[in-house]
PDB file of C-alpha atoms and ligand atoms in Angstrom:
ATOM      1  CA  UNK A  25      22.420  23.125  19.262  1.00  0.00           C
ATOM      2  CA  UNK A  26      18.270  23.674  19.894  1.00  0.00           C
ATOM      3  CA  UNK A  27      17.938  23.126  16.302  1.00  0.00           C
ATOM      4  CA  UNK A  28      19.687  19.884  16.311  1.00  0.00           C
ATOM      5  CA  UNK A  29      17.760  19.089  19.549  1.00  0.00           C
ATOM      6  CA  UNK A  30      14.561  19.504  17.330  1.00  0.00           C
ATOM      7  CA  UNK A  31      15.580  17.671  14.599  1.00  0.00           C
ATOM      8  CA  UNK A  32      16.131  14.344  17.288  1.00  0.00           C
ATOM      9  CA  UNK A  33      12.838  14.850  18.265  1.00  0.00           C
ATOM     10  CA  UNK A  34      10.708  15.128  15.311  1.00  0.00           C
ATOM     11  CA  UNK A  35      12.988  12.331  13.974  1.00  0.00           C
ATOM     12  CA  UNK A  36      12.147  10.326  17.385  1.00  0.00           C
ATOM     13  CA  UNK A  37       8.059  10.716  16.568  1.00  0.00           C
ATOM     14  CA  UNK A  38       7.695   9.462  13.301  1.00  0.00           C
ATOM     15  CA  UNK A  39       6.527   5.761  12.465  1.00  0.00           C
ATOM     16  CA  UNK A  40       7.189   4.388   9.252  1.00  0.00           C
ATOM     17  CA  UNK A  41       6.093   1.333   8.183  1.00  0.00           C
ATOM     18  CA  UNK A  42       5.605  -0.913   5.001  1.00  0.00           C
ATOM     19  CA  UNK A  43       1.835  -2.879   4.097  1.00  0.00           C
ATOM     20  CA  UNK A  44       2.413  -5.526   2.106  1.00  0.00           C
ATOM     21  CA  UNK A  45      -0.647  -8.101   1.537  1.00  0.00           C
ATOM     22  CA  UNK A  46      -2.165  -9.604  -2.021  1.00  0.00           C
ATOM     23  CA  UNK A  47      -4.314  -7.460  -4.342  1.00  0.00           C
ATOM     24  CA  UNK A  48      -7.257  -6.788  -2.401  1.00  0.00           C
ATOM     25  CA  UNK A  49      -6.543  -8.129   1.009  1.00  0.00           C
ATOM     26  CA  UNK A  50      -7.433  -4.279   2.760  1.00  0.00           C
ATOM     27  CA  UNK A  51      -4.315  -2.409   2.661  1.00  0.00           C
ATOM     28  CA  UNK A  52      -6.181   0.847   0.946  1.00  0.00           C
ATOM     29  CA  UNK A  53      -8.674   0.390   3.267  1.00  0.00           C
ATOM     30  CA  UNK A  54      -6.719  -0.120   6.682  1.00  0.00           C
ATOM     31  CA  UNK A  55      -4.499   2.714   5.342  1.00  0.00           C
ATOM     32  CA  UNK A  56      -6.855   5.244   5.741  1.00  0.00           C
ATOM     33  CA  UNK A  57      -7.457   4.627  10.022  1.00  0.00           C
ATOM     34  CA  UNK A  58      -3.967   4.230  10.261  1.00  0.00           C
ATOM     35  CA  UNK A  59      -3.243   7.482   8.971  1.00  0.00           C
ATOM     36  CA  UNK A  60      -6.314   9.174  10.740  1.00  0.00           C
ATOM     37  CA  UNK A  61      -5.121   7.955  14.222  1.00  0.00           C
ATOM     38  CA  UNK A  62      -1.005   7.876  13.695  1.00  0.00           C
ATOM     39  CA  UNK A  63      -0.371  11.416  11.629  1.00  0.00           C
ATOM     40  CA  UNK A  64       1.039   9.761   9.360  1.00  0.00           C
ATOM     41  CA  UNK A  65       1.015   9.978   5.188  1.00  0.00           C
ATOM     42  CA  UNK A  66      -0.195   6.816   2.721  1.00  0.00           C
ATOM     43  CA  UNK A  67       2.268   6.533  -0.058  1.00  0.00           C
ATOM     44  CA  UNK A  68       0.264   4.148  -2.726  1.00  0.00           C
ATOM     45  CA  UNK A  69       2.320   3.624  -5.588  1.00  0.00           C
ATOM     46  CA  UNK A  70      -1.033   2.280  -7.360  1.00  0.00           C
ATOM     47  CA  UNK A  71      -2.524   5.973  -6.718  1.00  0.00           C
ATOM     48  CA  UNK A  72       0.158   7.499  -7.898  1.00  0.00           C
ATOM     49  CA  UNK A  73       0.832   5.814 -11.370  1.00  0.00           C
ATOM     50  CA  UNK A  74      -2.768   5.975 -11.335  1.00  0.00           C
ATOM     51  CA  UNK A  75      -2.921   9.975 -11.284  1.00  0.00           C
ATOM     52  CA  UNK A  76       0.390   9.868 -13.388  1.00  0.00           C
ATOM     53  CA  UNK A  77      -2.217   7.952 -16.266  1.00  0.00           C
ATOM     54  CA  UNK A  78      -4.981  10.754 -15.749  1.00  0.00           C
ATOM     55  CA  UNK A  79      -2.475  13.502 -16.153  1.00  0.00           C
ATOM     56  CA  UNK A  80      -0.708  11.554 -19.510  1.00  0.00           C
ATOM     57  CA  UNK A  81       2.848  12.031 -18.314  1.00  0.00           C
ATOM     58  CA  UNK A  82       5.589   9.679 -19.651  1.00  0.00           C
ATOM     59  CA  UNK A  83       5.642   8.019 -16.848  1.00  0.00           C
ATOM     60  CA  UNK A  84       1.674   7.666 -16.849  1.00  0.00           C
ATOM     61  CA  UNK A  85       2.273   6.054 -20.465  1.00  0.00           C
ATOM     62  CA  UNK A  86       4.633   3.620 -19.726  1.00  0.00           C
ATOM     63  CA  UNK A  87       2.973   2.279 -16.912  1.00  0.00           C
ATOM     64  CA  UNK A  88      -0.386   1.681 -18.646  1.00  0.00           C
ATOM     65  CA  UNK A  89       0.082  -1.387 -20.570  1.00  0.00           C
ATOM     66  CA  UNK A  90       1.831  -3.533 -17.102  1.00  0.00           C
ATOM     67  CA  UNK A  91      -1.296  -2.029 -15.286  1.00  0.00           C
ATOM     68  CA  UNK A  92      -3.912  -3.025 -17.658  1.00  0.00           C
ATOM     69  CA  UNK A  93      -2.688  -6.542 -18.303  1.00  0.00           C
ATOM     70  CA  UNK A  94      -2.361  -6.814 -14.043  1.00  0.00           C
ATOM     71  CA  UNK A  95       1.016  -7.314 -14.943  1.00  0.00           C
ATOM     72  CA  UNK A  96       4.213  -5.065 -12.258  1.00  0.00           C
ATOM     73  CA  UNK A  97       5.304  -1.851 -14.009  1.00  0.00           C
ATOM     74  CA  UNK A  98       9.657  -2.473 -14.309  1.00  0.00           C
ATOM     75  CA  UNK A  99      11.637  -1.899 -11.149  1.00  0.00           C
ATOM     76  CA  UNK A 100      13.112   0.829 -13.080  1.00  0.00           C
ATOM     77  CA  UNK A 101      10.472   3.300 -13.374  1.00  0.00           C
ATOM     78  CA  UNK A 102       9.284   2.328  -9.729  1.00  0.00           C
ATOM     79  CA  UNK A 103      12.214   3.196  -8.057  1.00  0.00           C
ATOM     80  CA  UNK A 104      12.859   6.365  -9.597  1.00  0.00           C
ATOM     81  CA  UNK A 105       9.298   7.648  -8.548  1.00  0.00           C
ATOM     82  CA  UNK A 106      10.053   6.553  -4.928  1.00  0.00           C
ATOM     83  CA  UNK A 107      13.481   8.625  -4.650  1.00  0.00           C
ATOM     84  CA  UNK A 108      11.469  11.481  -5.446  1.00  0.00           C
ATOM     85  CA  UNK A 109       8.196  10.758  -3.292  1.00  0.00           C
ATOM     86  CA  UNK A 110      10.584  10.047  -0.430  1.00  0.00           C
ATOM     87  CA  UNK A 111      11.874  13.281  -0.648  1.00  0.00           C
ATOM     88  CA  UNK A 112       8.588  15.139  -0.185  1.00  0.00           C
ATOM     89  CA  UNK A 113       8.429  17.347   3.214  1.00  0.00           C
ATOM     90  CA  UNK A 114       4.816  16.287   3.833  1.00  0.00           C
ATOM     91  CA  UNK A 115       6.656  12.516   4.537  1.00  0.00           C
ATOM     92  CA  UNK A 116       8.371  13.680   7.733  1.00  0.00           C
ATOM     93  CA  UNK A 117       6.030  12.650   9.976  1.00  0.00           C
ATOM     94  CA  UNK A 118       5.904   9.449   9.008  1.00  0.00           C
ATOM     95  CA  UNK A 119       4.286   7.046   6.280  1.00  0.00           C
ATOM     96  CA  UNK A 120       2.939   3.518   5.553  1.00  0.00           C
ATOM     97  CA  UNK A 121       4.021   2.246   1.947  1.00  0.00           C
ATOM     98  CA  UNK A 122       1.047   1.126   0.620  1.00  0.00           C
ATOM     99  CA  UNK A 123       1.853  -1.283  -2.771  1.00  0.00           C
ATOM    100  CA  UNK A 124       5.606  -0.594  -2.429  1.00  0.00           C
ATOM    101  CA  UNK A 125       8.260  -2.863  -2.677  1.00  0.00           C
ATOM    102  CA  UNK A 126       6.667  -5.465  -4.778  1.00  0.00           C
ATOM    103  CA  UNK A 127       9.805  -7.088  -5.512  1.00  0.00           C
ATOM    104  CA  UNK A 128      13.600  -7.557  -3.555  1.00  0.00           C
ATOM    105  CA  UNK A 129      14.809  -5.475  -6.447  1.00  0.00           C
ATOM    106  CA  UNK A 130      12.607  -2.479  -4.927  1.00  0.00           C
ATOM    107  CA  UNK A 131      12.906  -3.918  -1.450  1.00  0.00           C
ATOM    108  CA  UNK A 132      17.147  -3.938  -1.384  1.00  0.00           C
ATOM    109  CA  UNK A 133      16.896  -0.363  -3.671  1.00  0.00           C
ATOM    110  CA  UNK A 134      14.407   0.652  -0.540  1.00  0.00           C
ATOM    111  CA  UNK A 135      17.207  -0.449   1.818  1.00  0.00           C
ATOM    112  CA  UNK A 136      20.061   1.272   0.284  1.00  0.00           C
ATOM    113  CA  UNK A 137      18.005   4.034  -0.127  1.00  0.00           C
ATOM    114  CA  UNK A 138      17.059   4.773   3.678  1.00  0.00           C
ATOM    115  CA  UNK A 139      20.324   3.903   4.411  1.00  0.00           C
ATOM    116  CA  UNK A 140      21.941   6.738   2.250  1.00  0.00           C
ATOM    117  CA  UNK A 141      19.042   9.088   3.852  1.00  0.00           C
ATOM    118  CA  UNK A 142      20.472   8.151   7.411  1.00  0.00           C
ATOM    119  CA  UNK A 143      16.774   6.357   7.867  1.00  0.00           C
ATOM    120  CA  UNK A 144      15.326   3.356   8.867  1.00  0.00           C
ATOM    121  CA  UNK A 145      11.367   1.386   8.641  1.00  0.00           C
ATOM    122  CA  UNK A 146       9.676   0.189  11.876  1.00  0.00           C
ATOM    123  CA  UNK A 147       8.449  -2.700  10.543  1.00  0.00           C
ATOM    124  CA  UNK A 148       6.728  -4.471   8.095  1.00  0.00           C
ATOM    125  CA  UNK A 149       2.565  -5.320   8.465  1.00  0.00           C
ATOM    126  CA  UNK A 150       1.517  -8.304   6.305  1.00  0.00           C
ATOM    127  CA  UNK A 151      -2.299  -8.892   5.638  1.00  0.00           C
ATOM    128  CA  UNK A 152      -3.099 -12.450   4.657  1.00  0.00           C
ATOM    129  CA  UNK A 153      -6.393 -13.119   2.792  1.00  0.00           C
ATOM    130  CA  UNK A 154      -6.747 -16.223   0.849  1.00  0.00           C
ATOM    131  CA  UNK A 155      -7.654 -16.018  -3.122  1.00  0.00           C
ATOM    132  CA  UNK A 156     -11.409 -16.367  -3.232  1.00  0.00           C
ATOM    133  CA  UNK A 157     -11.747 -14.168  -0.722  1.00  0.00           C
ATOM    134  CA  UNK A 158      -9.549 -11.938  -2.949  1.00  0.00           C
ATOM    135  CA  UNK A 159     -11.713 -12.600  -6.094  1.00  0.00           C
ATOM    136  CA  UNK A 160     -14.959 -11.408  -4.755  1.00  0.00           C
ATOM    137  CA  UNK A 161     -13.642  -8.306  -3.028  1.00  0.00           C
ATOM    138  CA  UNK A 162     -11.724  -7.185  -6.187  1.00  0.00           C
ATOM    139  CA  UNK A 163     -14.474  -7.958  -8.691  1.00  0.00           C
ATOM    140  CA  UNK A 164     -17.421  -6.114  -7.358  1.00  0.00           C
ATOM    141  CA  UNK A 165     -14.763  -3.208  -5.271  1.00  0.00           C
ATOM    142  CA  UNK A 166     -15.894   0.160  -6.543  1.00  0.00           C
ATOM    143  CA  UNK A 167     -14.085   3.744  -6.330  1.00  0.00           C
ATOM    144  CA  UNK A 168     -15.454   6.780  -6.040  1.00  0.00           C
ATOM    145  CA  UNK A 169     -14.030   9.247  -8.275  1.00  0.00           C
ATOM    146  CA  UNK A 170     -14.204  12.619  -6.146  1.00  0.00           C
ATOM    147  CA  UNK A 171     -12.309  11.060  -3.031  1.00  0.00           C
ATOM    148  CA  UNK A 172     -10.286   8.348  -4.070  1.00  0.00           C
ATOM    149  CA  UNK A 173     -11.702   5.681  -1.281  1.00  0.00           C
ATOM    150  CA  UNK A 174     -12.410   2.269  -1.864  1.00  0.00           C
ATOM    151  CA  UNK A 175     -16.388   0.577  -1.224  1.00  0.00           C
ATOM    152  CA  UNK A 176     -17.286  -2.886  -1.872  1.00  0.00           C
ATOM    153  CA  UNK A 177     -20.681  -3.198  -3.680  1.00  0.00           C
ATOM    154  CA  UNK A 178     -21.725  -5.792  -0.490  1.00  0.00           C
ATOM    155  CA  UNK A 179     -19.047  -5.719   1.827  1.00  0.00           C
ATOM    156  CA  UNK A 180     -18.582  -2.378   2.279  1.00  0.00           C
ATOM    157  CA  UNK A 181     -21.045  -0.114   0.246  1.00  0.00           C
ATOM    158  CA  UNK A 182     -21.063   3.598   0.819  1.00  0.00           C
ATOM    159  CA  UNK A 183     -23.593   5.024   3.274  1.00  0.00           C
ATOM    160  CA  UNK A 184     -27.009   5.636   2.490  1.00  0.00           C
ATOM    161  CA  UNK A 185     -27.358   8.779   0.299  1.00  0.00           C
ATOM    162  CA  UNK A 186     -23.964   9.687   0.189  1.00  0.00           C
ATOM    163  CA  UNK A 187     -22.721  11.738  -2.831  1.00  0.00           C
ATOM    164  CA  UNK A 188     -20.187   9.512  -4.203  1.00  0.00           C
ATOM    165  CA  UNK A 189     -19.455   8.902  -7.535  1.00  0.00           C
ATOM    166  CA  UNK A 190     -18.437   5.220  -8.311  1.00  0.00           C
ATOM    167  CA  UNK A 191     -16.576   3.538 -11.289  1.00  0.00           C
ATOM    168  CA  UNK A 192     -14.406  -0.017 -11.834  1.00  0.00           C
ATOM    169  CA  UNK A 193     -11.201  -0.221 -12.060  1.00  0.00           C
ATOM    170  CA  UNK A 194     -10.036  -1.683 -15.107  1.00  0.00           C
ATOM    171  CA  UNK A 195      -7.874  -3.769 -13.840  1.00  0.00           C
ATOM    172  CA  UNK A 196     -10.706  -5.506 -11.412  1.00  0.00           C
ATOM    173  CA  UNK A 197     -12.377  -7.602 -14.250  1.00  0.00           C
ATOM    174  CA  UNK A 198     -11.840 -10.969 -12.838  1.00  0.00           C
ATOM    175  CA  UNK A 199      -9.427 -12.143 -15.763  1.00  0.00           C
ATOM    176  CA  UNK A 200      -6.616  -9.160 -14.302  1.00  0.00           C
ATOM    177  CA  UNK A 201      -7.323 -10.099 -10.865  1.00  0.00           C
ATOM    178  CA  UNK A 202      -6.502 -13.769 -11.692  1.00  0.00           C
ATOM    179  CA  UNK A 203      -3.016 -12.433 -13.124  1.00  0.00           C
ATOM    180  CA  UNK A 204      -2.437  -9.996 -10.426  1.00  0.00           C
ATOM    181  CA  UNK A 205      -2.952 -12.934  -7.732  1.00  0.00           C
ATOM    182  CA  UNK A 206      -0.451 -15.296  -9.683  1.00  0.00           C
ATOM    183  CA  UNK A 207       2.140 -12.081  -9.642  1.00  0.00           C
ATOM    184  CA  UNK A 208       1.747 -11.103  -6.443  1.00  0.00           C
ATOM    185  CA  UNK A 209       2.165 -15.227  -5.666  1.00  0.00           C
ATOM    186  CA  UNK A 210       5.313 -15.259  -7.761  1.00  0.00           C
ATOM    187  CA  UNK A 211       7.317 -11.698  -7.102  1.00  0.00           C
ATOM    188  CA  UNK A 212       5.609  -9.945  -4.000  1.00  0.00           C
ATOM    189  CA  UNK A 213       5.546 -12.819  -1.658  1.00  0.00           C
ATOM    190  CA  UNK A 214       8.789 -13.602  -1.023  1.00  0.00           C
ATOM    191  CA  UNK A 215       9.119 -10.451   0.386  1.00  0.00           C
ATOM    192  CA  UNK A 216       7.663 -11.625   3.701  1.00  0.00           C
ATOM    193  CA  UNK A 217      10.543 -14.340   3.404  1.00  0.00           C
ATOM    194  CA  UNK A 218      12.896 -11.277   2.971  1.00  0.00           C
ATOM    195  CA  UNK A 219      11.667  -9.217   6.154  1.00  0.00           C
ATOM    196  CA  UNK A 220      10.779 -12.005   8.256  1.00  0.00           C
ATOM    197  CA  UNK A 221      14.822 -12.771   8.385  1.00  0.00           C
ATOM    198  CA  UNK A 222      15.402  -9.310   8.990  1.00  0.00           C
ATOM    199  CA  UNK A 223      12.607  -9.814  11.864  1.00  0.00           C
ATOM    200  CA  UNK A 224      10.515  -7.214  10.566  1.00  0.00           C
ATOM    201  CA  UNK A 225       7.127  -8.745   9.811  1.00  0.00           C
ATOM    202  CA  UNK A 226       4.166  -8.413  11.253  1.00  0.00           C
ATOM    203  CA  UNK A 227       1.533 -10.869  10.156  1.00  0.00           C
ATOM    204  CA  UNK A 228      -2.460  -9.904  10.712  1.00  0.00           C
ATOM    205  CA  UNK A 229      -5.349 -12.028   9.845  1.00  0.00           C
ATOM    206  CA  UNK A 230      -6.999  -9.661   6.661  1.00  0.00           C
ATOM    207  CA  UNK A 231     -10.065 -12.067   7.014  1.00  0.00           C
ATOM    208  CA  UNK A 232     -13.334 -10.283   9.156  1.00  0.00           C
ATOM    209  CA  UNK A 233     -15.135  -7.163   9.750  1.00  0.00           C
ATOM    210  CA  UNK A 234     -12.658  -4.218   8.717  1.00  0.00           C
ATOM    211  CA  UNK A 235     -12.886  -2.624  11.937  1.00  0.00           C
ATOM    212  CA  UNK A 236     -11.942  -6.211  13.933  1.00  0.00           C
ATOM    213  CA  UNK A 237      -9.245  -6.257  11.379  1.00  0.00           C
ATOM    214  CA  UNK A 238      -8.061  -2.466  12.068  1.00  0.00           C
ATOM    215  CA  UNK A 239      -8.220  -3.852  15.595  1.00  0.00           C
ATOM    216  CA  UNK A 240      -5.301  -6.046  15.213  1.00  0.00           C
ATOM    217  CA  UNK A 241      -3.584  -3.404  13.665  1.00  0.00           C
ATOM    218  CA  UNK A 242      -3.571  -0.675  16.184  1.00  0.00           C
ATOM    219  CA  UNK A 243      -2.500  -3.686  19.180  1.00  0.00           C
ATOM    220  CA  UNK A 244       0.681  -4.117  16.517  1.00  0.00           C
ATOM    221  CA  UNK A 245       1.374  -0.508  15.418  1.00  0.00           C
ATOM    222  CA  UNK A 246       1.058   1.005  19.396  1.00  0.00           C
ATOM    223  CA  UNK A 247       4.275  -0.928  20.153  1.00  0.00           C
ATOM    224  CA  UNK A 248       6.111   1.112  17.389  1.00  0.00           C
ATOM    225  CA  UNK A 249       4.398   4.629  18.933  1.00  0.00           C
ATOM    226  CA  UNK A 250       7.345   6.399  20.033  1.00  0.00           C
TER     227      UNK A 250
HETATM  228  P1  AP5 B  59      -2.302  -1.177  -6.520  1.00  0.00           P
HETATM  229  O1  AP5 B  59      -3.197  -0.030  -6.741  1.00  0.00           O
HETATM  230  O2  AP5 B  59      -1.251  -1.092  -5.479  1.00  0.00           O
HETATM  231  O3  AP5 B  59      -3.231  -2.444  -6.303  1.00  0.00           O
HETATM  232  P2  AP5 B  59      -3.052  -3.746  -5.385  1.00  0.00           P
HETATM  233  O4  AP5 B  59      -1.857  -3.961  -4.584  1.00  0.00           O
HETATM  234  O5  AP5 B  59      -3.354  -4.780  -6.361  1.00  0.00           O
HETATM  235  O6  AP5 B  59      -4.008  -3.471  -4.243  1.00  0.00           O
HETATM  236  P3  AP5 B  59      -5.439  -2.997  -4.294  1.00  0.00           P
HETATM  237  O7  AP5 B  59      -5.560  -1.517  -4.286  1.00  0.00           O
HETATM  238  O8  AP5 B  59      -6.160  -3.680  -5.427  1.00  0.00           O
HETATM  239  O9  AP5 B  59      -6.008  -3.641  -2.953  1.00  0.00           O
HETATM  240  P4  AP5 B  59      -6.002  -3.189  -1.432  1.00  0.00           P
HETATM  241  O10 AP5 B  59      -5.230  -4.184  -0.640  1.00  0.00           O
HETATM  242  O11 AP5 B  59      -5.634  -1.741  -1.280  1.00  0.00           O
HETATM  243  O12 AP5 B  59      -7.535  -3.424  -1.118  1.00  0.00           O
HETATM  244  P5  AP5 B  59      -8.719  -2.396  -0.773  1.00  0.00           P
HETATM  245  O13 AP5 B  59      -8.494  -1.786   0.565  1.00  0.00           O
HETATM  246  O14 AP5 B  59      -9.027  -1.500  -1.913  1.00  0.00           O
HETATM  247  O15 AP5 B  59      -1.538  -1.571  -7.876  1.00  0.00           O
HETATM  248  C1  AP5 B  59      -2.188  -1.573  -9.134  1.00  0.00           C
HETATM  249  C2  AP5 B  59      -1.163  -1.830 -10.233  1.00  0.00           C
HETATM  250  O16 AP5 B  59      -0.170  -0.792 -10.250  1.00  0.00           O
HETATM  251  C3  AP5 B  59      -0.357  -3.135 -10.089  1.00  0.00           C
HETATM  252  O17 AP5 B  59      -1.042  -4.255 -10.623  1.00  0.00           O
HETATM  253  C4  AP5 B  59       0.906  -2.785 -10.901  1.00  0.00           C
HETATM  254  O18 AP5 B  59       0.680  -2.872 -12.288  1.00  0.00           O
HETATM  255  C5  AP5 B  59       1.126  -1.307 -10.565  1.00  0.00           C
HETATM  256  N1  AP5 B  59       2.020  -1.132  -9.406  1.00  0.00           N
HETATM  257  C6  AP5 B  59       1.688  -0.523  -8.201  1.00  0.00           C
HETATM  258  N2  AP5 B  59       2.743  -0.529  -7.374  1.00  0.00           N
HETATM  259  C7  AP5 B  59       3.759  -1.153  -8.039  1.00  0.00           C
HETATM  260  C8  AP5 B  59       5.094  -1.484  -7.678  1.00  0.00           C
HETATM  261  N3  AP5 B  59       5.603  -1.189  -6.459  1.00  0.00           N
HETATM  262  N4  AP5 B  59       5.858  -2.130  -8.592  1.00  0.00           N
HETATM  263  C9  AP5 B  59       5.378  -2.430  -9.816  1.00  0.00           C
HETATM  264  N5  AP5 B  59       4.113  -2.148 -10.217  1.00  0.00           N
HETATM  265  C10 AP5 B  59       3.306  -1.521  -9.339  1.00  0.00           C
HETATM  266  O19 AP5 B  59      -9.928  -3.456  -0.605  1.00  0.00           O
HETATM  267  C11 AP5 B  59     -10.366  -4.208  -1.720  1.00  0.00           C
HETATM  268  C12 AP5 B  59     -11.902  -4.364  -1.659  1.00  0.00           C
HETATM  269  O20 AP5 B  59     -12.256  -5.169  -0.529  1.00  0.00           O
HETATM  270  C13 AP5 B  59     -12.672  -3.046  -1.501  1.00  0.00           C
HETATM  271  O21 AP5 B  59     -13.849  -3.157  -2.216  1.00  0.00           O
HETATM  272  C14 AP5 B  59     -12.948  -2.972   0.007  1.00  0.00           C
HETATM  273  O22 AP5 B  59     -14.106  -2.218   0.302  1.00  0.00           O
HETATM  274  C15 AP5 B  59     -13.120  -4.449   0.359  1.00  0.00           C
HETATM  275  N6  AP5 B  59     -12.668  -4.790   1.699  1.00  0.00           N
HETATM  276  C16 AP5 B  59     -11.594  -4.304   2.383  1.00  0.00           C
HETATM  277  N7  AP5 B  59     -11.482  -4.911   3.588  1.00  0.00           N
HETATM  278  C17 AP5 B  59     -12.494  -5.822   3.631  1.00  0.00           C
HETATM  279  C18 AP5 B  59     -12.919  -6.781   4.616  1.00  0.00           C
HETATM  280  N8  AP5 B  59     -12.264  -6.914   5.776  1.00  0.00           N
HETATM  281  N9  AP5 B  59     -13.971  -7.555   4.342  1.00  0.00           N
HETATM  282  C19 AP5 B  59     -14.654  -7.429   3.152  1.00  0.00           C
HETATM  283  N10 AP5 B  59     -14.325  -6.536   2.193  1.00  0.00           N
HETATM  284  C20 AP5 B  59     -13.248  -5.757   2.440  1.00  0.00           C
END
């Protein structure tokens, strides 16, 4: 009976929560507070296909021409990968879904999903940048290879003397990010459509200083503390 007592609780604590937004509006970014201050884990499908590329798996393969050409890796292969992240221990505390669904394939498979795991999302945060905005923080973003975080060559560059290590992503050359924008235009944003009716979206103004914008966030995500 204690045990199952337990179980409620931990249950009870968690948050989980999805961050949808265009390429580039801040969702890596405002990932990495939200985690620090809520416990809980950033699931990025990006990183992970990413790291799937670097270690040359199948799935690493299959992905890389979609990913080059900006264009979404098959529902398929997505969906698959999530079963299995979902599963991971580290998860139980929580987790924001950074990049995932992209589609209402992935967003109905993410549904039936929790529901066969008994589980259920708090809500939905959308952050709404408009396109040139997008442009200029994709093109000059960099990444530094020993820590995975984000900078921005103007908007955000990394402090004075730090030892970071920064490279391009291939896919921010501004001919991708064009393609990625029209994508994310045509089969990611009708997913705000699709949790809005469920009343599960949460929009927040991507536009400002990041920590303004992480601001916002926290006055949304307390009211889902448990
Ligand atoms: P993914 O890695 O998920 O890329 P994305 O969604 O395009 O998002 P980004 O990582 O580019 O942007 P972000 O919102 O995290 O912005 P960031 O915080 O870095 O996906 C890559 C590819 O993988 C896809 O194209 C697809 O092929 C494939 N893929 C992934 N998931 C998939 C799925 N579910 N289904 C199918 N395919 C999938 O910020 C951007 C820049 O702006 C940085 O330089 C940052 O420093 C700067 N910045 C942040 N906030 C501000 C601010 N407030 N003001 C000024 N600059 C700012």
């Amino acid at each position: 009976m204690i045990v199952n007592v337990v179980e409620y609780t931990i249950r009870e604590l968690t948050m989980k929560i999805i961050f949808l937004g265009p390429p580039g509006a801040g969702k890596g970014t405002q990932s990495e507070f939200i985690c620090r201050d809520y416990g809980v884990v950033q699931l990025s499908t990006g990183d992970i296909l990413r790291a799937n590329r670097k270690a040359g798996t199948e799935l690493g393969r299959k992905a890389q021409e979609y990913m080059d050409k900006g264009e979404l890796v098959p529902d398929s292969l997505i969906i698959d990968m999530i079963k299995e992240e979902l599963k991971k221990p580290e998860l139980a505390n929580g987790y924001i879904l950074d990049g995932f669904p992209r589609t209402v394939a992935q967003a109905e498979a993410l549904d039936k999903l929790l529901t066969e795991m008994s589980d259920k999302l708090d809500t939905t945060l959308v952050l709404e940048v408009d396109n040139e905005e997008l442009i200029k923080r994709l093109t000059a973003r960099r990444v530094d290879r020993k820590t995975g975080k984000s900078y921005h060559l103007i908007f955000n560059p990394p402090p004075e003397g730090a030892d970071v290590d920064l490279y391009q992503r291939d896919d921010d050359k501004e001919e991708t990010v064009r393609n990625r924008l029209k994508v994310y235009e045509a089969q990611t944003f009708p997913l705000i459509e699709y949790y809005s009716a469920k009343n599960m979206a949460e929009r927040v103004n991507g536009l400002g200083k990041i920590d303004e914008i992480y601001g916002e966030i926290k006055k949304i995500l307390d009211k889902y503390k448990k």
